[in-house]
CSV table of C-alpha atoms in Angstrom, one decimal:
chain,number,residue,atom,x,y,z
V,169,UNK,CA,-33.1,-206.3,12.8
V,170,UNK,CA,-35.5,-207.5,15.1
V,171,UNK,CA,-39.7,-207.1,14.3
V,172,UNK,CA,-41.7,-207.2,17.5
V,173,UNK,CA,-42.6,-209.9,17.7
V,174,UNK,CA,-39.5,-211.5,17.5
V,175,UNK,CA,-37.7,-209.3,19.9
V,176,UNK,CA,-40.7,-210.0,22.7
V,177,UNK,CA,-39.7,-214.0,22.3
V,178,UNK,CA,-36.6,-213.1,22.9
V,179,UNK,CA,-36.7,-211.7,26.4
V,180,UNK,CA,-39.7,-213.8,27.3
V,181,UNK,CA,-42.3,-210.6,26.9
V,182,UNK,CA,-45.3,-210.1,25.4
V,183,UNK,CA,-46.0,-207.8,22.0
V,184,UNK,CA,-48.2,-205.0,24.3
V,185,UNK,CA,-45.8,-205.3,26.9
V,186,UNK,CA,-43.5,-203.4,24.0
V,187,UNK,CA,-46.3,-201.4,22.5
V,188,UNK,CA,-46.0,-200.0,25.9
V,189,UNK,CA,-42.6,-199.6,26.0
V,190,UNK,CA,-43.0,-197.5,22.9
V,191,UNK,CA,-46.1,-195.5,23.6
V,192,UNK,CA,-44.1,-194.1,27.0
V,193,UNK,CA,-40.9,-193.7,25.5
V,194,UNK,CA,-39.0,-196.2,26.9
V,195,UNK,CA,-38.2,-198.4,23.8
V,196,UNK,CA,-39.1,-197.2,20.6
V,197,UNK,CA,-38.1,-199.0,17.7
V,198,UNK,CA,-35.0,-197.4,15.0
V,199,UNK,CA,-37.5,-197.8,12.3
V,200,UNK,CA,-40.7,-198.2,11.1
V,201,UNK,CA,-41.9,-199.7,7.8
V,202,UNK,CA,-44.8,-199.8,5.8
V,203,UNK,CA,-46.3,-197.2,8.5
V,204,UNK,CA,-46.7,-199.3,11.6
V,205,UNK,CA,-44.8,-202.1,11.3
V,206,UNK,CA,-41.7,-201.3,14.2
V,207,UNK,CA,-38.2,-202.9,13.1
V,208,UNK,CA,-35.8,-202.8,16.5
V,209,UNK,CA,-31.5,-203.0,15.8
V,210,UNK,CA,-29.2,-204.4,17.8
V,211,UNK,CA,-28.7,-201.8,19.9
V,212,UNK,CA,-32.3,-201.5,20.7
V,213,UNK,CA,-32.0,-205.2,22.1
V,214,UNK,CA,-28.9,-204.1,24.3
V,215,UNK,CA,-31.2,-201.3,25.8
V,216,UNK,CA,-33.9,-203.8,26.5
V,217,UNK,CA,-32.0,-206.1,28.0
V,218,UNK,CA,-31.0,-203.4,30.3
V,219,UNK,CA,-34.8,-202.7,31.0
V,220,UNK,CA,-35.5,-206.3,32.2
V,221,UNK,CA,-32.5,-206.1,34.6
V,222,UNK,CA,-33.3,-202.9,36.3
V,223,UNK,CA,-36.8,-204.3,36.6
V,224,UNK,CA,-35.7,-207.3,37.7
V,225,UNK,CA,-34.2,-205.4,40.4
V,226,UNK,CA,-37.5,-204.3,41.2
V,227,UNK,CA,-37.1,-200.4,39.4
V,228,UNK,CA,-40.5,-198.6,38.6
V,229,UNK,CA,-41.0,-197.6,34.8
V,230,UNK,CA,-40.5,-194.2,35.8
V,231,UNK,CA,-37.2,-195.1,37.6
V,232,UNK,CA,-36.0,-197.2,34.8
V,233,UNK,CA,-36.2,-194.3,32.1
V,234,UNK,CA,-34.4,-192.4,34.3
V,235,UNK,CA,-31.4,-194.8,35.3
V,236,UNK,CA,-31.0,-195.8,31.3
V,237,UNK,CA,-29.7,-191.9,30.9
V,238,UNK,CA,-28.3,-191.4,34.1
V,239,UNK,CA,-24.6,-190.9,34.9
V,240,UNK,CA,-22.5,-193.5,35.8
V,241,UNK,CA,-20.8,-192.1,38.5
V,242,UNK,CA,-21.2,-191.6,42.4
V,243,UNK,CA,-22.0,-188.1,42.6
V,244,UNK,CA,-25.7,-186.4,41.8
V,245,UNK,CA,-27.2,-188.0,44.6
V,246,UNK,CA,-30.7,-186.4,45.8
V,247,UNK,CA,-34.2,-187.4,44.2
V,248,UNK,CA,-34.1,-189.5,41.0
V,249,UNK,CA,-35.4,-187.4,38.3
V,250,UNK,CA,-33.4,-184.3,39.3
V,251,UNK,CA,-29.8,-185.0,37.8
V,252,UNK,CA,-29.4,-188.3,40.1
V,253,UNK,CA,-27.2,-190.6,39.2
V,254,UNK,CA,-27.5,-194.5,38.5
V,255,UNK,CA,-26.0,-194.9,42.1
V,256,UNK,CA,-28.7,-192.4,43.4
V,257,UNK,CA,-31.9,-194.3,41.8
V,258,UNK,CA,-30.5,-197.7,43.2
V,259,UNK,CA,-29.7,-196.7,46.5
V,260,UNK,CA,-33.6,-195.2,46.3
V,261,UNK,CA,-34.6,-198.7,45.4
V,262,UNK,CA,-32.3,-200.0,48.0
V,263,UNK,CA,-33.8,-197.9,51.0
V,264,UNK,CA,-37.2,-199.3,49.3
V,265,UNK,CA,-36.0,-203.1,49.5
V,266,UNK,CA,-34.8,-202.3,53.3
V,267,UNK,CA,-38.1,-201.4,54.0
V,268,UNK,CA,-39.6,-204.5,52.8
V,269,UNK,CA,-37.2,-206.6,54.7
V,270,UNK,CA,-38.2,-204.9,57.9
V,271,UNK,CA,-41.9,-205.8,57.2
V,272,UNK,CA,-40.9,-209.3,56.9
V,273,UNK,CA,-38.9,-209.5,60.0
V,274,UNK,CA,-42.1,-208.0,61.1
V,275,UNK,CA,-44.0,-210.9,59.9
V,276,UNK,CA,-41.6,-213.5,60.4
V,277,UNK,CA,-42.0,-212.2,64.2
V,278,UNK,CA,-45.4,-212.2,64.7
V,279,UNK,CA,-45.5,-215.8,62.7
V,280,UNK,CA,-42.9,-217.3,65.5
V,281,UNK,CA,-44.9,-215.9,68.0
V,282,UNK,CA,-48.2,-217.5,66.8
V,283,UNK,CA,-46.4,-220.7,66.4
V,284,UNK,CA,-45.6,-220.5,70.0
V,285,UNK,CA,-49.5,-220.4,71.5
V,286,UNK,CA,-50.0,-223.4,73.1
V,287,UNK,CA,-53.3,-223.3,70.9
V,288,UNK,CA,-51.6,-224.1,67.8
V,289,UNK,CA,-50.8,-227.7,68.1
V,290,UNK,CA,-49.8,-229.5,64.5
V,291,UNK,CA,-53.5,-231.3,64.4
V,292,UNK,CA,-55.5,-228.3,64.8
V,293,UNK,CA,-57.3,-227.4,61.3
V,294,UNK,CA,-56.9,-223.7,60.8
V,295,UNK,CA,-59.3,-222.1,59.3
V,296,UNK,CA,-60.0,-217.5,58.9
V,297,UNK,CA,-62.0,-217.6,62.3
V,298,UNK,CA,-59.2,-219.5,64.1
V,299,UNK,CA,-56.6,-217.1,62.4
V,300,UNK,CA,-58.8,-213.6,63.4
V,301,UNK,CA,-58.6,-215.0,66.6
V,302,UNK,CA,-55.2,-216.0,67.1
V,303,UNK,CA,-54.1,-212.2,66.2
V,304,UNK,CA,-56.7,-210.8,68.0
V,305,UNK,CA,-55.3,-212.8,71.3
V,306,UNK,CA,-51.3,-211.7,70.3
V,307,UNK,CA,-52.6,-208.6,70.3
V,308,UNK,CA,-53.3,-207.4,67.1
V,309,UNK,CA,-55.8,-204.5,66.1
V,310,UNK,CA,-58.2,-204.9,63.2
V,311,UNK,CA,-55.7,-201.9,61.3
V,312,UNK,CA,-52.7,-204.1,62.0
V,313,UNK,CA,-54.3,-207.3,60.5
V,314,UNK,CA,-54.9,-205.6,57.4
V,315,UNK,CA,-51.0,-204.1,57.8
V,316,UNK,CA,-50.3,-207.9,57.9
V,317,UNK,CA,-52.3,-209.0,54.7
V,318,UNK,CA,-51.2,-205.7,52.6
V,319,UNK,CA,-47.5,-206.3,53.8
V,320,UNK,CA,-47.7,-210.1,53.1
V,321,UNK,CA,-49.0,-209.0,49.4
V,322,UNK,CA,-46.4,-206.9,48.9
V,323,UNK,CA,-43.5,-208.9,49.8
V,324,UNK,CA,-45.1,-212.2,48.6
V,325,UNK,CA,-48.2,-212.2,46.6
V,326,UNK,CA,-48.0,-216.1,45.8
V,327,UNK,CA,-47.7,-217.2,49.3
V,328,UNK,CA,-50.3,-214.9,50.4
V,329,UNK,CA,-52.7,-216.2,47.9
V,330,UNK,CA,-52.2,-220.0,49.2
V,331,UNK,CA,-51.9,-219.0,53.0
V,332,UNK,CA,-55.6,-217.7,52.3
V,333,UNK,CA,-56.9,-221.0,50.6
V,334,UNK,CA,-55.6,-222.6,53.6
V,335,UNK,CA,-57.7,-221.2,55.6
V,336,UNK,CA,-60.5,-222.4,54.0
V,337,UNK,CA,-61.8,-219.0,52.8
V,338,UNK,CA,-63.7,-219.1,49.2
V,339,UNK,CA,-62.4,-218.0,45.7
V,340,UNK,CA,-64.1,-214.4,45.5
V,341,UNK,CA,-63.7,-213.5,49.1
V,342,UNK,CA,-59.7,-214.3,48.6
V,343,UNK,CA,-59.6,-212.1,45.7
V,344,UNK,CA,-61.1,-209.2,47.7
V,345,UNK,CA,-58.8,-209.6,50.2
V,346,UNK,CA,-56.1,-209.4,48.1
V,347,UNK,CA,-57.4,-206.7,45.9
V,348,UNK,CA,-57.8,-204.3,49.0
V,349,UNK,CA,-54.5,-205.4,50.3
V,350,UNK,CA,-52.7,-204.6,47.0
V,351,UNK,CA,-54.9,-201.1,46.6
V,352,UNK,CA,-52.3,-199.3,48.6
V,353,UNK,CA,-49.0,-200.7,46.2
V,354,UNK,CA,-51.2,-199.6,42.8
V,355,UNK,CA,-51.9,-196.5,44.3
V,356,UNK,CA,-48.1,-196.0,45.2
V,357,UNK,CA,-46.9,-196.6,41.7
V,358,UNK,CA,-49.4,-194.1,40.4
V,359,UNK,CA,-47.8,-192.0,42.6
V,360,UNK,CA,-44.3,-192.7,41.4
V,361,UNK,CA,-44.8,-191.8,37.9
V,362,UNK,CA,-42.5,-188.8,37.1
V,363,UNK,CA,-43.6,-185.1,38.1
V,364,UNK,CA,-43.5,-184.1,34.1
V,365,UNK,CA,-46.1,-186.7,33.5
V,366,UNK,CA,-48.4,-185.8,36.5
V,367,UNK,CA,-48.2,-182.1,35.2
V,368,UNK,CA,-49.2,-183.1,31.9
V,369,UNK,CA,-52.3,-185.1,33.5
V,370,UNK,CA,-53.5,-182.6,35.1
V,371,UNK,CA,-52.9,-179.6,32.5
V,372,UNK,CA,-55.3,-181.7,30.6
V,373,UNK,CA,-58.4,-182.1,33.1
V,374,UNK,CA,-58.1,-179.4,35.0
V,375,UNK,CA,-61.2,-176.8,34.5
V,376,UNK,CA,-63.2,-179.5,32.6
V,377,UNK,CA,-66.3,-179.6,33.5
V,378,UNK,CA,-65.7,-183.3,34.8
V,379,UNK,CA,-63.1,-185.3,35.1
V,380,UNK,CA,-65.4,-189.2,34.7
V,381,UNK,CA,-68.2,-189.2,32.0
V,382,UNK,CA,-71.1,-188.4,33.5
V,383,UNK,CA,-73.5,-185.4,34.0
V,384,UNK,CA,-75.9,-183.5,36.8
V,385,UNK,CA,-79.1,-185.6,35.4
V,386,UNK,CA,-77.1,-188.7,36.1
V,387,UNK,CA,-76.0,-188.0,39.2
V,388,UNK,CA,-79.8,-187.0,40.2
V,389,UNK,CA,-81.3,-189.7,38.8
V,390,UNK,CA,-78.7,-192.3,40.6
V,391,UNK,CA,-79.7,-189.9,44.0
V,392,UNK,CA,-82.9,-190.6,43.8
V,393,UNK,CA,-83.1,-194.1,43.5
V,394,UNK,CA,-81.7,-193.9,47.0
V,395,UNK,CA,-84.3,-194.7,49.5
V,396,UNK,CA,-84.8,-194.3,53.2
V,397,UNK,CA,-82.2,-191.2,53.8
V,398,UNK,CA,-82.6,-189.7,56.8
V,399,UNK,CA,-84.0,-185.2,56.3
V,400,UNK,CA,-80.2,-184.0,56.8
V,401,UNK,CA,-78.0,-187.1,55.5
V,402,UNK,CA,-74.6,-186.8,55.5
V,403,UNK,CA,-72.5,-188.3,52.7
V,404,UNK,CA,-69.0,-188.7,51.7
V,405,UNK,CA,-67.9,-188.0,48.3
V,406,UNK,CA,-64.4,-189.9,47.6
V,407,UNK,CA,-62.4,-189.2,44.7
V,408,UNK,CA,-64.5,-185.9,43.8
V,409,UNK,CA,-62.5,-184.3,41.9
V,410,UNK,CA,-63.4,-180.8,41.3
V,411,UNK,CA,-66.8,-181.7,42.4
V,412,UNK,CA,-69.2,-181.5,39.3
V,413,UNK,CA,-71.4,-184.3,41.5
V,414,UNK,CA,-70.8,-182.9,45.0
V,415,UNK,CA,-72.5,-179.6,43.7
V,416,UNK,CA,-75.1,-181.5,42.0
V,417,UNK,CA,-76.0,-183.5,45.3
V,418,UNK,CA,-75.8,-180.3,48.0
V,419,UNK,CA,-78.2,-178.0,45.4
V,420,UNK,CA,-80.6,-180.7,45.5
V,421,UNK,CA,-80.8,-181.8,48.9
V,422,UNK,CA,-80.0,-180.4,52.0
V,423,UNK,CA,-77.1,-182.6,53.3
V,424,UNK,CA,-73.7,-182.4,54.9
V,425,UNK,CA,-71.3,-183.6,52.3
V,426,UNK,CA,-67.4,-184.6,53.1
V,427,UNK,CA,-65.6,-183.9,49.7
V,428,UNK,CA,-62.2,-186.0,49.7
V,429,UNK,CA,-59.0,-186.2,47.0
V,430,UNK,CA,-55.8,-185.7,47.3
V,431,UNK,CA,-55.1,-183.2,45.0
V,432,UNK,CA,-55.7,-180.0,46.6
V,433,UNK,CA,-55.9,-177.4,44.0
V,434,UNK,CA,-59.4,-179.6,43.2
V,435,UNK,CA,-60.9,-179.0,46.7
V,436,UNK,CA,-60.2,-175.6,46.3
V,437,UNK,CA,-61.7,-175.1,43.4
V,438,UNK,CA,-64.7,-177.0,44.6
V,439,UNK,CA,-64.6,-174.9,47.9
V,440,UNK,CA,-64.8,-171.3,45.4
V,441,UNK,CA,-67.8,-173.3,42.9
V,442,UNK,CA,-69.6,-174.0,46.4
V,443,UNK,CA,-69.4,-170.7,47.6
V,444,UNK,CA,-70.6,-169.0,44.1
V,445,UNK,CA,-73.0,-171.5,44.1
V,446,UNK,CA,-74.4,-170.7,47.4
V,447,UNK,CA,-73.0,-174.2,49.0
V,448,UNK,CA,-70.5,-173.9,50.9
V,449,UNK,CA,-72.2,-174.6,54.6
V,450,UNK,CA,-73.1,-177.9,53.3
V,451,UNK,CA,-69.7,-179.1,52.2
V,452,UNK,CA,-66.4,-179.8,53.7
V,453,UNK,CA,-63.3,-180.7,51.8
V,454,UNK,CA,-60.6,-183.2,53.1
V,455,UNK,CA,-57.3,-183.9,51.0
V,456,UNK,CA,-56.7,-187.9,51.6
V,457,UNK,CA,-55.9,-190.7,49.4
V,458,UNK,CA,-59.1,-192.9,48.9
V,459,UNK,CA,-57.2,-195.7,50.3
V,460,UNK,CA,-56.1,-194.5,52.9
V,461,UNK,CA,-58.9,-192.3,54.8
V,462,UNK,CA,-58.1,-190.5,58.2
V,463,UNK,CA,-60.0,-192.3,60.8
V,464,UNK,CA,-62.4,-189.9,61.8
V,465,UNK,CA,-64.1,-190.7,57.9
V,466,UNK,CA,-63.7,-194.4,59.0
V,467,UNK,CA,-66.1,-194.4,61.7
V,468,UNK,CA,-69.2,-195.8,60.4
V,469,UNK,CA,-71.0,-192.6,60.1
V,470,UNK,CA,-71.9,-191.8,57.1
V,471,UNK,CA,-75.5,-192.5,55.5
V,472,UNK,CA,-73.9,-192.6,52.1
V,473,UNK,CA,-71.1,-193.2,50.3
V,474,UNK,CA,-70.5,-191.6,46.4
V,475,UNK,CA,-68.1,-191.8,43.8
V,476,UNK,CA,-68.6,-190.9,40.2
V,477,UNK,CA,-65.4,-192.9,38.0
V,478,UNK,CA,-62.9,-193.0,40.9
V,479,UNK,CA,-63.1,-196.8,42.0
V,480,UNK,CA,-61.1,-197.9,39.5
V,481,UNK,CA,-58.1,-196.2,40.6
V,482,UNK,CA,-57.8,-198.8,43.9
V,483,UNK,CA,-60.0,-201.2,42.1
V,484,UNK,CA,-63.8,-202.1,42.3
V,485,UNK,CA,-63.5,-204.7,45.2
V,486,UNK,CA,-61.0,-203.2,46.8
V,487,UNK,CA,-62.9,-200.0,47.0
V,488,UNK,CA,-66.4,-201.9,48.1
V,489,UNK,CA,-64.6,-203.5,50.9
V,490,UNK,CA,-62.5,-200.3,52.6
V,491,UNK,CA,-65.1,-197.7,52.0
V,492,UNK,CA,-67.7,-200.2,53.8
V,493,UNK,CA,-66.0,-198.4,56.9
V,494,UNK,CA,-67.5,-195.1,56.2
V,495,UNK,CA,-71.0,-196.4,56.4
V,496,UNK,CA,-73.6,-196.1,59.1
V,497,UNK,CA,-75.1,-199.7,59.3
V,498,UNK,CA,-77.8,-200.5,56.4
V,499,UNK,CA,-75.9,-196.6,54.9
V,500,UNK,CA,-76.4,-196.8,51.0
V,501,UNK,CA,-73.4,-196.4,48.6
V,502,UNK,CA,-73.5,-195.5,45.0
V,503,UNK,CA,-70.6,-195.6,42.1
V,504,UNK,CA,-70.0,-194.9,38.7
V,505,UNK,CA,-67.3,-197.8,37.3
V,506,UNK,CA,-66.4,-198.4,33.8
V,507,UNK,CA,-67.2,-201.9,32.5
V,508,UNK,CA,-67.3,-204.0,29.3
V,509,UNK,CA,-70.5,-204.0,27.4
V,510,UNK,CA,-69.7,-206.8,25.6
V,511,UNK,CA,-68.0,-210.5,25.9
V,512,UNK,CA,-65.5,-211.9,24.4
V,513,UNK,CA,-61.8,-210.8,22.7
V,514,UNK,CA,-62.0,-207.2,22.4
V,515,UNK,CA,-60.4,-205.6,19.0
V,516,UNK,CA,-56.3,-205.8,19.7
V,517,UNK,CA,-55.8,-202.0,20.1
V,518,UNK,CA,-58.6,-201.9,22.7
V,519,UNK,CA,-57.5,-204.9,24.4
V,520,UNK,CA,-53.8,-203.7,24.8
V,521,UNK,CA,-54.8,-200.3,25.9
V,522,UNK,CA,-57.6,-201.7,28.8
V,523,UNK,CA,-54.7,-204.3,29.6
V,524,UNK,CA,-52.6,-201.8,30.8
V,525,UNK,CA,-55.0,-199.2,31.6
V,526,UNK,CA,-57.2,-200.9,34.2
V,527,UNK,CA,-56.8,-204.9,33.7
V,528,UNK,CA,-59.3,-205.7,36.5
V,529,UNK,CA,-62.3,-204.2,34.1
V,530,UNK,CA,-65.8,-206.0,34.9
V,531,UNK,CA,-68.6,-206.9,32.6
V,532,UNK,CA,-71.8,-205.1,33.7
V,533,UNK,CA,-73.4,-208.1,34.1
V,534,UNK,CA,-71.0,-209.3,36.8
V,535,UNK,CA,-71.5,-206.0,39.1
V,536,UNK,CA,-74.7,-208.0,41.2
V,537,UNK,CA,-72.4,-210.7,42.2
V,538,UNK,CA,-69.3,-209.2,43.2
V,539,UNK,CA,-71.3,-206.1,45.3
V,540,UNK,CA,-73.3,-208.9,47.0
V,541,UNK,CA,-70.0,-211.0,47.8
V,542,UNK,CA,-69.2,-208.0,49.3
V,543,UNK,CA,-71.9,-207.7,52.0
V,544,UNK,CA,-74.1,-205.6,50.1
V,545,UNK,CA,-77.7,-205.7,47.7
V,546,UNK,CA,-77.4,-204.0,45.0
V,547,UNK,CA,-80.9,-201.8,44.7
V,548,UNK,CA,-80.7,-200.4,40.9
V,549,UNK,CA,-78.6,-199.5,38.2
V,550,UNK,CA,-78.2,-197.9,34.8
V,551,UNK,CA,-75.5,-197.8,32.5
V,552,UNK,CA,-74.7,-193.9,30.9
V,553,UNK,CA,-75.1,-192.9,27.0
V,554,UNK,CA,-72.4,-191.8,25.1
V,555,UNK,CA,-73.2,-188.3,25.5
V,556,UNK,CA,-72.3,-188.4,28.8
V,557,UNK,CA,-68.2,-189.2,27.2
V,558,UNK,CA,-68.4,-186.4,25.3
V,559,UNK,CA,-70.8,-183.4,26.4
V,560,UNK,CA,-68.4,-182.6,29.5
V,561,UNK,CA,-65.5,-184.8,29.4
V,562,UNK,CA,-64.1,-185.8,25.9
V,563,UNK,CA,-65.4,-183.0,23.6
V,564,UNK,CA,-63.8,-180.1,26.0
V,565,UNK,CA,-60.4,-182.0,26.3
V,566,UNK,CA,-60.2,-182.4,22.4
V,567,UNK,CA,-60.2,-179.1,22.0
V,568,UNK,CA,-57.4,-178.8,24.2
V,569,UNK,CA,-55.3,-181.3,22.3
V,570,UNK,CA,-53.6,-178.8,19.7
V,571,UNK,CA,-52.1,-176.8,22.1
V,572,UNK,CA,-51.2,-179.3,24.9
V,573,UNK,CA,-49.0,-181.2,22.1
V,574,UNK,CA,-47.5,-178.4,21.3
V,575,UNK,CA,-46.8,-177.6,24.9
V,576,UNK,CA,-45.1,-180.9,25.5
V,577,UNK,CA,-43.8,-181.1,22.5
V,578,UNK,CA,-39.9,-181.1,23.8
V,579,UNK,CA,-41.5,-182.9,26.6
V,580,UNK,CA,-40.6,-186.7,26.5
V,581,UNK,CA,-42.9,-188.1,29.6
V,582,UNK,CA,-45.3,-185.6,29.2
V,583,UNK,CA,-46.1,-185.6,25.3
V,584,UNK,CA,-46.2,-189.3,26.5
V,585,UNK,CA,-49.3,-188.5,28.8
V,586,UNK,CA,-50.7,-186.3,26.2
V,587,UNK,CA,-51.0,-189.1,23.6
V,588,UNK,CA,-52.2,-191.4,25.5
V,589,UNK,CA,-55.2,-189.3,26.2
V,590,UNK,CA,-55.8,-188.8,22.9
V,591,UNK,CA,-55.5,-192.6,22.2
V,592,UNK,CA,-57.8,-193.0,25.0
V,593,UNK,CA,-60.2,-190.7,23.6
V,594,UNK,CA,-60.1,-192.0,19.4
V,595,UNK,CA,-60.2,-195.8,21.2
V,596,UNK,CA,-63.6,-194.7,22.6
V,597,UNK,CA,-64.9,-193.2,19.4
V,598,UNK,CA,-64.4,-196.4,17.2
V,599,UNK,CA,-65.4,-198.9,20.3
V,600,UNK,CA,-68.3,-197.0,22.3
V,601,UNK,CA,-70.2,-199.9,22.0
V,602,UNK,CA,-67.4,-202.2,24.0
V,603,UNK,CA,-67.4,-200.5,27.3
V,604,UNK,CA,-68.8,-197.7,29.0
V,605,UNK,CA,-69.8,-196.6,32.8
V,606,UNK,CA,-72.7,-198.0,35.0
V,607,UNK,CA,-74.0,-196.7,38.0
V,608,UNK,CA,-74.6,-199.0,41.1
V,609,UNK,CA,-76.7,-198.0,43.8
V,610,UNK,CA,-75.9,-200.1,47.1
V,611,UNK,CA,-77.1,-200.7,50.4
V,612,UNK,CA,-75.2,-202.4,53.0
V,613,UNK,CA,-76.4,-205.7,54.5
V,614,UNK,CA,-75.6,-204.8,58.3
């Protein structure tokens, strides 16, 4: 018998990296003793040694679960998750590796090329100016220079990281770039976790009364600390949700407000809440993925930006630097991101769950810097009570709890979501003084 400790040193993981494993149902132990003490057999091993090969090979989590159970054989093909076999979830993950070569072929063609220009001798220091150029004059677009940086990420994060030091760019300004160029791969597995799961998500926050903590005061309060919009401003809302905020802003002001997500049954409950409400001439909804935006939102046009508890999902800098498109120059921009309150080691429970749930979580203190690294000043902000957790966002989905575990209940991946909900929810009811969210209110510098 293995403890979990020892089983981690084994395969060269980490203990949380197992908690996981467990939480989501792809590892759990044979036994537990003296309550939560996990004791893993033999056979356990064998299973996790077949985890690290699959994701070795690249598999997602979701994929993995899936190609543990899955038939051996060459038949089932069609979509892994419905019946497919093995040979069906690697040939997905070999159509995905084929597409990865092709962007480096891509690369490797536009490198050649570059190396070609007579204005790349061997002595010439290279620096990001020399680089924007050189693209510029083989023809590249600002959208296919950031192709270039979110394909070189992809493919090789390491040697993307040192290519950028090269050229003489500073610490925080490489990690931006690579946050934004990496948004779109996060994003992507969030989009690969199974359908049962993604059902169970959203049985569980849809019809709250928001889906961030938060609350109409707060949203007002954040609204009017910014100055100098023009009598009809128009504002983009990204990641809104079902639009508690959006209805907040266009009954208080009279705006033009572009409500994006890219879940649809959301806008269109936000579209029948504006219309109720006697709103709906003053907002428009767009299904998009935040990091991806069509480009008529990427024009520059907007006089503000907003998003209440979404950033997180591409990642605060990454999220500062593309949605900087949207804005008119000097346009203001105001998020909600959660943040630690406190420094330091965190208790274990809340460290593992925040190490997996959003590893890139700030300190509050460090929002001034990294907004202004970013091109913008940072004009006020406030950080929320606890109330606003629980008046429209935990205490409503507790009450759901009984009867979504009972609904998953036969439900591996989704009684999986379920629980880690709840976990999220008890973590913040022992810890609320660790972390919480904090508004920002922005202005861009140009």
């Amino acid at each position: 018998m293995y403890t979990v400790g020892r089983l981690a040193r084994r395969f060269g993981l980490s203990r949380s990296t197992l908690l996981y494993y467990d939480k989501i149902g792809l590892l759990r132990p044979s036994s537990h003793a003296h309550g939560e003490y996990r004791h893993y057999s033999e056979a356990d091993a064998e299973r996790l040694q077949r985890i690290c090969m699959f994701r070795d090979a690249g598999l997602s989590l979701a994929d993995i679960a899936r190609a543990l159970d899955a038939p051996r054989d060459g038949g089932g093909k069609g979509k892994p998750g419905d019946g497919a076999s093995l040979s069906a979830i690697l040939e997905e993950r070999l159509e995905e590796l084929q597409r990865e070569m092709v962007a480096l072929r891509n690369q490797r063609t536009i490198i050649t090329g570059l190396l070609g220009l007579d204005i790349l001798p061997e002595a010439t220091p290279i620096n990001k100016e020399l680089w924007t150029s050189l693209l510029s004059d083989a023809g590249f677009s600002e959208a296919d220079m950031r192709r270039w940086h979110v394909d070189f990420e992809r493919t090789a994060p390491e040697q993307h990281a040192r290519f950028l030091k090269v050229l003489g760019i500073p610490p925080t300004e490489i990690g931006l770039i690579r946050a934004w160029a990496a948004a779109p791969q996060r994003l992507m597995q969030l989009q690969k976790m199974t359908d049962n799961y993604m059902k169970a998500l959203y049985d569980a926050f849809t019809g709250l009364p928001r889906l961030a903590p938060g609350g109409d005061e707060y949203t007002l309060k954040a609204l009017d600390m910014v100055p100098d919009l023009p009598e009809c401003p128009r504002i983009i809302d990204i990641g809104c949700g079902q639009g508690a905020q959006t209805l907040a802003i266009a009954k208080a002001r009279d705006c033009r407000i572009t409500a994006v997500d890219n879940h649809q049954p959301f806008l269109d409950m936000l579209t029948d809440a504006a219309r109720t409400q006697g709103v709906a001439e003053r907002i428009d909804t767009v299904c998009s993925d935040m990091a991806d935006l069509p480009e008529a939102l990427r024009k520059g046009g907007y006089d503000l930006v907003w998003s209440e508890g979404a950033a997180y999902i591409m990642g605060f800098d990454a999220a500062l630097e593309y949605w900087k498109q949207c804005l008119a120059p000097n346009g203001h921009m105001v998020l909600s991101e959660i943040c630690w309150y406190k420094r330091g080691t965190p208790p274990q429970e809340l460290a593992d769950f925040w190490a997996t749930g959003y590893p890139a979580m700030m300190h509050a203190d460090d929002f001034t810097g990294v907004c202004e690294k970013a091109g913008y000043s940072v004009l006020g902000s406030f950080t929320l009570p606890p109330s606003s957790w629980w008046d429209e966002l935990y205490g409503p989905l507790e009450k759901r709890f009984p009867l979504l575990k009972a609904q998953y209940a036969d439900d591996e991946e989704g009684l999986a979501c379920i629980l880690s909900t709840i976990e999220e929810v008890e973590l913040h009811r022992k810890y609320p003084d660790w972390y919480g969210y904090k508004f920002v209110v922005l202005r861009r510098n140009s």
